[in-house]
mmCIF file with all atom_site columns, C-alpha atoms in Angstrom:
data_model
loop_
_atom_site.group_PDB
_atom_site.id
_atom_site.type_symbol
_atom_site.label_atom_id
_atom_site.label_alt_id
_atom_site.label_comp_id
_atom_site.label_asym_id
_atom_site.label_entity_id
_atom_site.label_seq_id
_atom_site.pdbx_PDB_ins_code
_atom_site.Cartn_x
_atom_site.Cartn_y
_atom_site.Cartn_z
_atom_site.occupancy
_atom_site.B_iso_or_equiv
_atom_site.pdbx_formal_charge
_atom_site.auth_seq_id
_atom_site.auth_comp_id
_atom_site.auth_asym_id
_atom_site.auth_atom_id
_atom_site.pdbx_PDB_model_num
ATOM 1   C CA . GLN A 1 1   ? 27.721 18.499  7.791  1.00 0.00 ? 13  GLN A CA 1
ATOM 2   C CA . VAL A 1 2   ? 24.234 16.973  7.954  1.00 0.00 ? 14  VAL A CA 1
ATOM 3   C CA . GLN A 1 3   ? 22.899 14.782  10.528 1.00 0.00 ? 15  GLN A CA 1
ATOM 4   C CA . LEU A 1 4   ? 20.045 12.321  9.917  1.00 0.00 ? 16  LEU A CA 1
ATOM 5   C CA . VAL A 1 5   ? 17.886 10.659  12.587 1.00 0.00 ? 17  VAL A CA 1
ATOM 6   C CA . GLU A 1 6   ? 15.406 7.996   11.771 1.00 0.00 ? 18  GLU A CA 1
ATOM 7   C CA . SER A 1 7   ? 12.347 6.980   13.721 1.00 0.00 ? 19  SER A CA 1
ATOM 8   C CA . GLY A 1 8   ? 9.097  5.076   13.353 1.00 0.00 ? 20  GLY A CA 1
ATOM 9   C CA . GLY A 1 9   ? 10.204 1.611   12.947 1.00 0.00 ? 21  GLY A CA 1
ATOM 10  C CA . GLY A 1 10  ? 8.764  -1.360  14.771 1.00 0.00 ? 22  GLY A CA 1
ATOM 11  C CA . LEU A 1 11  ? 6.973  -4.699  14.623 1.00 0.00 ? 23  LEU A CA 1
ATOM 12  C CA . VAL A 1 12  ? 3.901  -4.973  12.541 1.00 0.00 ? 24  VAL A CA 1
ATOM 13  C CA . GLN A 1 13  ? 1.861  -7.874  11.024 1.00 0.00 ? 25  GLN A CA 1
ATOM 14  C CA . ALA A 1 14  ? 1.733  -8.454  7.381  1.00 0.00 ? 26  ALA A CA 1
ATOM 15  C CA . GLY A 1 15  ? -0.739 -6.133  5.702  1.00 0.00 ? 27  GLY A CA 1
ATOM 16  C CA . GLY A 1 16  ? -0.202 -3.375  8.299  1.00 0.00 ? 28  GLY A CA 1
ATOM 17  C CA . SER A 1 17  ? 1.315  0.025   7.864  1.00 0.00 ? 29  SER A CA 1
ATOM 18  C CA . LEU A 1 18  ? 4.244  2.045   9.386  1.00 0.00 ? 30  LEU A CA 1
ATOM 19  C CA . ARG A 1 19  ? 5.388  5.627   8.845  1.00 0.00 ? 31  ARG A CA 1
ATOM 20  C CA . LEU A 1 20  ? 9.082  6.197   9.052  1.00 0.00 ? 32  LEU A CA 1
ATOM 21  C CA . SER A 1 21  ? 10.335 9.676   9.615  1.00 0.00 ? 33  SER A CA 1
ATOM 22  C CA . CYS A 1 22  ? 13.879 11.210  9.193  1.00 0.00 ? 34  CYS A CA 1
ATOM 23  C CA . ALA A 1 23  ? 14.905 14.328  10.703 1.00 0.00 ? 35  ALA A CA 1
ATOM 24  C CA . ALA A 1 24  ? 17.721 16.413  9.204  1.00 0.00 ? 36  ALA A CA 1
ATOM 25  C CA . SER A 1 25  ? 19.924 19.071  10.564 1.00 0.00 ? 37  SER A CA 1
ATOM 26  C CA . GLY A 1 26  ? 21.298 21.778  8.415  1.00 0.00 ? 38  GLY A CA 1
ATOM 27  C CA . ARG A 1 27  ? 19.981 24.881  6.567  1.00 0.00 ? 39  ARG A CA 1
ATOM 28  C CA . THR A 1 28  ? 20.392 23.556  3.116  1.00 0.00 ? 40  THR A CA 1
ATOM 29  C CA . PHE A 1 29  ? 17.991 20.555  3.516  1.00 0.00 ? 41  PHE A CA 1
ATOM 30  C CA . SER A 1 30  ? 15.687 21.823  0.743  1.00 0.00 ? 42  SER A CA 1
ATOM 31  C CA . THR A 1 31  ? 18.434 21.550  -1.855 1.00 0.00 ? 43  THR A CA 1
ATOM 32  C CA . TYR A 1 32  ? 19.291 17.902  -1.051 1.00 0.00 ? 44  TYR A CA 1
ATOM 33  C CA . ALA A 1 33  ? 17.850 14.842  -2.656 1.00 0.00 ? 45  ALA A CA 1
ATOM 34  C CA . MET A 1 34  ? 16.678 12.417  0.046  1.00 0.00 ? 46  MET A CA 1
ATOM 35  C CA . GLY A 1 35  ? 16.524 8.696   -0.228 1.00 0.00 ? 47  GLY A CA 1
ATOM 36  C CA . TRP A 1 36  ? 15.426 5.616   1.772  1.00 0.00 ? 48  TRP A CA 1
ATOM 37  C CA . PHE A 1 37  ? 17.430 2.297   1.729  1.00 0.00 ? 49  PHE A CA 1
ATOM 38  C CA . ARG A 1 38  ? 17.024 -0.893  3.311  1.00 0.00 ? 50  ARG A CA 1
ATOM 39  C CA . GLN A 1 39  ? 19.244 -3.848  4.366  1.00 0.00 ? 51  GLN A CA 1
ATOM 40  C CA . ALA A 1 40  ? 17.908 -7.261  5.334  1.00 0.00 ? 52  ALA A CA 1
ATOM 41  C CA . PRO A 1 41  ? 20.097 -9.708  7.132  1.00 0.00 ? 53  PRO A CA 1
ATOM 42  C CA . GLY A 1 42  ? 22.678 -11.327 4.897  1.00 0.00 ? 54  GLY A CA 1
ATOM 43  C CA . LYS A 1 43  ? 21.757 -9.072  1.965  1.00 0.00 ? 55  LYS A CA 1
ATOM 44  C CA . GLU A 1 44  ? 23.201 -6.107  0.437  1.00 0.00 ? 56  GLU A CA 1
ATOM 45  C CA . ARG A 1 45  ? 21.655 -2.543  1.013  1.00 0.00 ? 57  ARG A CA 1
ATOM 46  C CA . GLN A 1 46  ? 18.896 -1.817  -1.469 1.00 0.00 ? 58  GLN A CA 1
ATOM 47  C CA . PHE A 1 47  ? 17.313 1.297   -2.837 1.00 0.00 ? 59  PHE A CA 1
ATOM 48  C CA . VAL A 1 48  ? 13.673 1.859   -1.735 1.00 0.00 ? 60  VAL A CA 1
ATOM 49  C CA . ALA A 1 49  ? 12.707 5.281   -2.709 1.00 0.00 ? 61  ALA A CA 1
ATOM 50  C CA . ALA A 1 50  ? 13.981 8.779   -3.350 1.00 0.00 ? 62  ALA A CA 1
ATOM 51  C CA . ILE A 1 51  ? 12.622 12.226  -3.690 1.00 0.00 ? 63  ILE A CA 1
ATOM 52  C CA . THR A 1 52  ? 14.413 15.170  -5.448 1.00 0.00 ? 64  THR A CA 1
ATOM 53  C CA . GLY A 1 53  ? 14.912 18.602  -4.157 1.00 0.00 ? 65  GLY A CA 1
ATOM 54  C CA . GLY A 1 54  ? 11.950 19.606  -6.361 1.00 0.00 ? 66  GLY A CA 1
ATOM 55  C CA . GLY A 1 55  ? 9.731  16.739  -5.023 1.00 0.00 ? 67  GLY A CA 1
ATOM 56  C CA . THR A 1 56  ? 9.975  14.234  -7.902 1.00 0.00 ? 68  THR A CA 1
ATOM 57  C CA . THR A 1 57  ? 9.777  10.774  -6.577 1.00 0.00 ? 69  THR A CA 1
ATOM 58  C CA . SER A 1 58  ? 11.086 7.248   -7.471 1.00 0.00 ? 70  SER A CA 1
ATOM 59  C CA . TYR A 1 59  ? 10.623 3.865   -6.038 1.00 0.00 ? 71  TYR A CA 1
ATOM 60  C CA . VAL A 1 60  ? 11.922 0.383   -6.495 1.00 0.00 ? 72  VAL A CA 1
ATOM 61  C CA . ASP A 1 61  ? 9.409  -1.731  -8.242 1.00 0.00 ? 73  ASP A CA 1
ATOM 62  C CA . SER A 1 62  ? 8.805  -4.001  -5.315 1.00 0.00 ? 74  SER A CA 1
ATOM 63  C CA . VAL A 1 63  ? 7.263  -1.228  -3.295 1.00 0.00 ? 75  VAL A CA 1
ATOM 64  C CA . LYS A 1 64  ? 5.488  0.892   -5.983 1.00 0.00 ? 76  LYS A CA 1
ATOM 65  C CA . GLY A 1 65  ? 1.839  1.404   -5.066 1.00 0.00 ? 77  GLY A CA 1
ATOM 66  C CA . ARG A 1 66  ? 2.487  0.496   -1.321 1.00 0.00 ? 78  ARG A CA 1
ATOM 67  C CA . PHE A 1 67  ? 5.227  2.979   -0.133 1.00 0.00 ? 79  PHE A CA 1
ATOM 68  C CA . THR A 1 68  ? 5.074  6.854   -0.504 1.00 0.00 ? 80  THR A CA 1
ATOM 69  C CA . ILE A 1 69  ? 7.978  9.076   0.103  1.00 0.00 ? 81  ILE A CA 1
ATOM 70  C CA . SER A 1 70  ? 7.370  12.699  1.049  1.00 0.00 ? 82  SER A CA 1
ATOM 71  C CA . ARG A 1 71  ? 9.195  15.749  2.360  1.00 0.00 ? 83  ARG A CA 1
ATOM 72  C CA . ASP A 1 72  ? 8.628  18.842  4.429  1.00 0.00 ? 84  ASP A CA 1
ATOM 73  C CA . ASN A 1 73  ? 11.280 21.302  3.865  1.00 0.00 ? 85  ASN A CA 1
ATOM 74  C CA . ALA A 1 74  ? 9.948  23.678  6.482  1.00 0.00 ? 86  ALA A CA 1
ATOM 75  C CA . LYS A 1 75  ? 10.575 20.956  9.087  1.00 0.00 ? 87  LYS A CA 1
ATOM 76  C CA . ASN A 1 76  ? 13.453 19.431  7.600  1.00 0.00 ? 88  ASN A CA 1
ATOM 77  C CA . THR A 1 77  ? 12.046 16.003  7.444  1.00 0.00 ? 89  THR A CA 1
ATOM 78  C CA . VAL A 1 78  ? 11.357 13.233  5.013  1.00 0.00 ? 90  VAL A CA 1
ATOM 79  C CA . ALA A 1 79  ? 8.967  10.498  5.475  1.00 0.00 ? 91  ALA A CA 1
ATOM 80  C CA . LEU A 1 80  ? 8.195  7.029   4.130  1.00 0.00 ? 92  LEU A CA 1
ATOM 81  C CA . GLN A 1 81  ? 4.722  5.841   4.582  1.00 0.00 ? 93  GLN A CA 1
ATOM 82  C CA . MET A 1 82  ? 4.576  1.982   4.193  1.00 0.00 ? 94  MET A CA 1
ATOM 83  C CA . ASN A 1 83  ? 1.369  0.366   3.565  1.00 0.00 ? 95  ASN A CA 1
ATOM 84  C CA . SER A 1 84  ? 0.312  -3.252  2.890  1.00 0.00 ? 96  SER A CA 1
ATOM 85  C CA . LEU A 1 85  ? 3.575  -4.373  4.383  1.00 0.00 ? 97  LEU A CA 1
ATOM 86  C CA . LYS A 1 86  ? 5.062  -7.878  3.459  1.00 0.00 ? 98  LYS A CA 1
ATOM 87  C CA . VAL A 1 87  ? 7.275  -10.234 5.411  1.00 0.00 ? 99  VAL A CA 1
ATOM 88  C CA . GLU A 1 88  ? 9.901  -9.478  2.752  1.00 0.00 ? 100 GLU A CA 1
ATOM 89  C CA . ASP A 1 89  ? 9.962  -5.838  3.678  1.00 0.00 ? 101 ASP A CA 1
ATOM 90  C CA . THR A 1 90  ? 11.648 -6.719  7.005  1.00 0.00 ? 102 THR A CA 1
ATOM 91  C CA . ALA A 1 91  ? 14.986 -4.809  7.176  1.00 0.00 ? 103 ALA A CA 1
ATOM 92  C CA . ILE A 1 92  ? 16.841 -2.004  8.822  1.00 0.00 ? 104 ILE A CA 1
ATOM 93  C CA . TYR A 1 93  ? 15.757 1.196   6.874  1.00 0.00 ? 105 TYR A CA 1
ATOM 94  C CA . PHE A 1 94  ? 18.202 3.942   6.430  1.00 0.00 ? 106 PHE A CA 1
ATOM 95  C CA . CYS A 1 95  ? 17.592 7.715   5.567  1.00 0.00 ? 107 CYS A CA 1
ATOM 96  C CA . ALA A 1 96  ? 20.236 9.303   3.302  1.00 0.00 ? 108 ALA A CA 1
ATOM 97  C CA . ALA A 1 97  ? 20.924 12.693  2.040  1.00 0.00 ? 109 ALA A CA 1
ATOM 98  C CA . ASP A 1 98  ? 22.510 13.647  -1.562 1.00 0.00 ? 110 ASP A CA 1
ATOM 99  C CA . ARG A 1 99  ? 23.860 16.976  -2.014 1.00 0.00 ? 111 ARG A CA 1
ATOM 100 C CA . ASP A 1 100 ? 22.905 16.565  -5.742 1.00 0.00 ? 112 ASP A CA 1
ATOM 101 C CA . TRP A 1 101 ? 19.343 18.076  -6.309 1.00 0.00 ? 113 TRP A CA 1
ATOM 102 C CA . PHE A 1 102 ? 18.309 15.111  -8.569 1.00 0.00 ? 114 PHE A CA 1
ATOM 103 C CA . GLY A 1 103 ? 19.139 12.214  -6.249 1.00 0.00 ? 115 GLY A CA 1
ATOM 104 C CA . SER A 1 104 ? 20.095 8.777   -7.239 1.00 0.00 ? 116 SER A CA 1
ATOM 105 C CA . ARG A 1 105 ? 19.304 5.106   -6.744 1.00 0.00 ? 117 ARG A CA 1
ATOM 106 C CA . ASN A 1 106 ? 22.892 4.347   -5.969 1.00 0.00 ? 118 ASN A CA 1
ATOM 107 C CA . ASP A 1 107 ? 23.804 4.273   -2.418 1.00 0.00 ? 119 ASP A CA 1
ATOM 108 C CA . TRP A 1 108 ? 27.430 5.478   -3.132 1.00 0.00 ? 120 TRP A CA 1
ATOM 109 C CA . ASP A 1 109 ? 26.037 8.682   -4.511 1.00 0.00 ? 121 ASP A CA 1
ATOM 110 C CA . TYR A 1 110 ? 24.605 9.754   -1.064 1.00 0.00 ? 122 TYR A CA 1
ATOM 111 C CA . ASP A 1 111 ? 26.828 11.963  1.235  1.00 0.00 ? 123 ASP A CA 1
ATOM 112 C CA . TYR A 1 112 ? 25.086 11.580  4.646  1.00 0.00 ? 124 TYR A CA 1
ATOM 113 C CA . TRP A 1 113 ? 23.402 8.581   6.356  1.00 0.00 ? 125 TRP A CA 1
ATOM 114 C CA . GLY A 1 114 ? 21.279 7.911   9.431  1.00 0.00 ? 126 GLY A CA 1
ATOM 115 C CA . ARG A 1 115 ? 21.895 5.044   11.612 1.00 0.00 ? 127 ARG A CA 1
ATOM 116 C CA . GLY A 1 116 ? 18.792 3.226   10.589 1.00 0.00 ? 128 GLY A CA 1
ATOM 117 C CA . THR A 1 117 ? 15.517 2.022   12.048 1.00 0.00 ? 129 THR A CA 1
ATOM 118 C CA . GLN A 1 118 ? 14.397 -1.644  12.276 1.00 0.00 ? 130 GLN A CA 1
ATOM 119 C CA . VAL A 1 119 ? 11.120 -2.777  10.525 1.00 0.00 ? 131 VAL A CA 1
ATOM 120 C CA . THR A 1 120 ? 9.955  -6.108  11.276 1.00 0.00 ? 132 THR A CA 1
ATOM 121 C CA . VAL A 1 121 ? 6.880  -7.584  9.509  1.00 0.00 ? 133 VAL A CA 1
ATOM 122 C CA . SER A 1 122 ? 5.482  -10.870 10.979 1.00 0.00 ? 134 SER A CA 1
ATOM 123 C CA . SER A 1 123 ? 3.426  -13.345 9.059  1.00 0.00 ? 135 SER A CA 1
#
């Protein structure tokens, strides 16, 4: 069983930055792919970024060049650095863990989820 706890959300003006962090329990963290998803009010949950067990990253097109996902296996953490934030980035952001090393852009492939952290970007 893996428990995930997100932190770092908040209110920021458009153009600003936030850094989300996800702390994971468990001794096999380094073998899991990790992902960030988000859900805006009235919308379906959306893939944002993922990082494989080996450190390969992928992003949804709308955040490429603005967001960076990274992991620290020694600390069992994964981070999402968000720069140049836009109003449309407003959502609850969820951290997820996939027991498959390669990860996925599909939320149904992930095995464990955090409770989420709110990110609000004002104009």
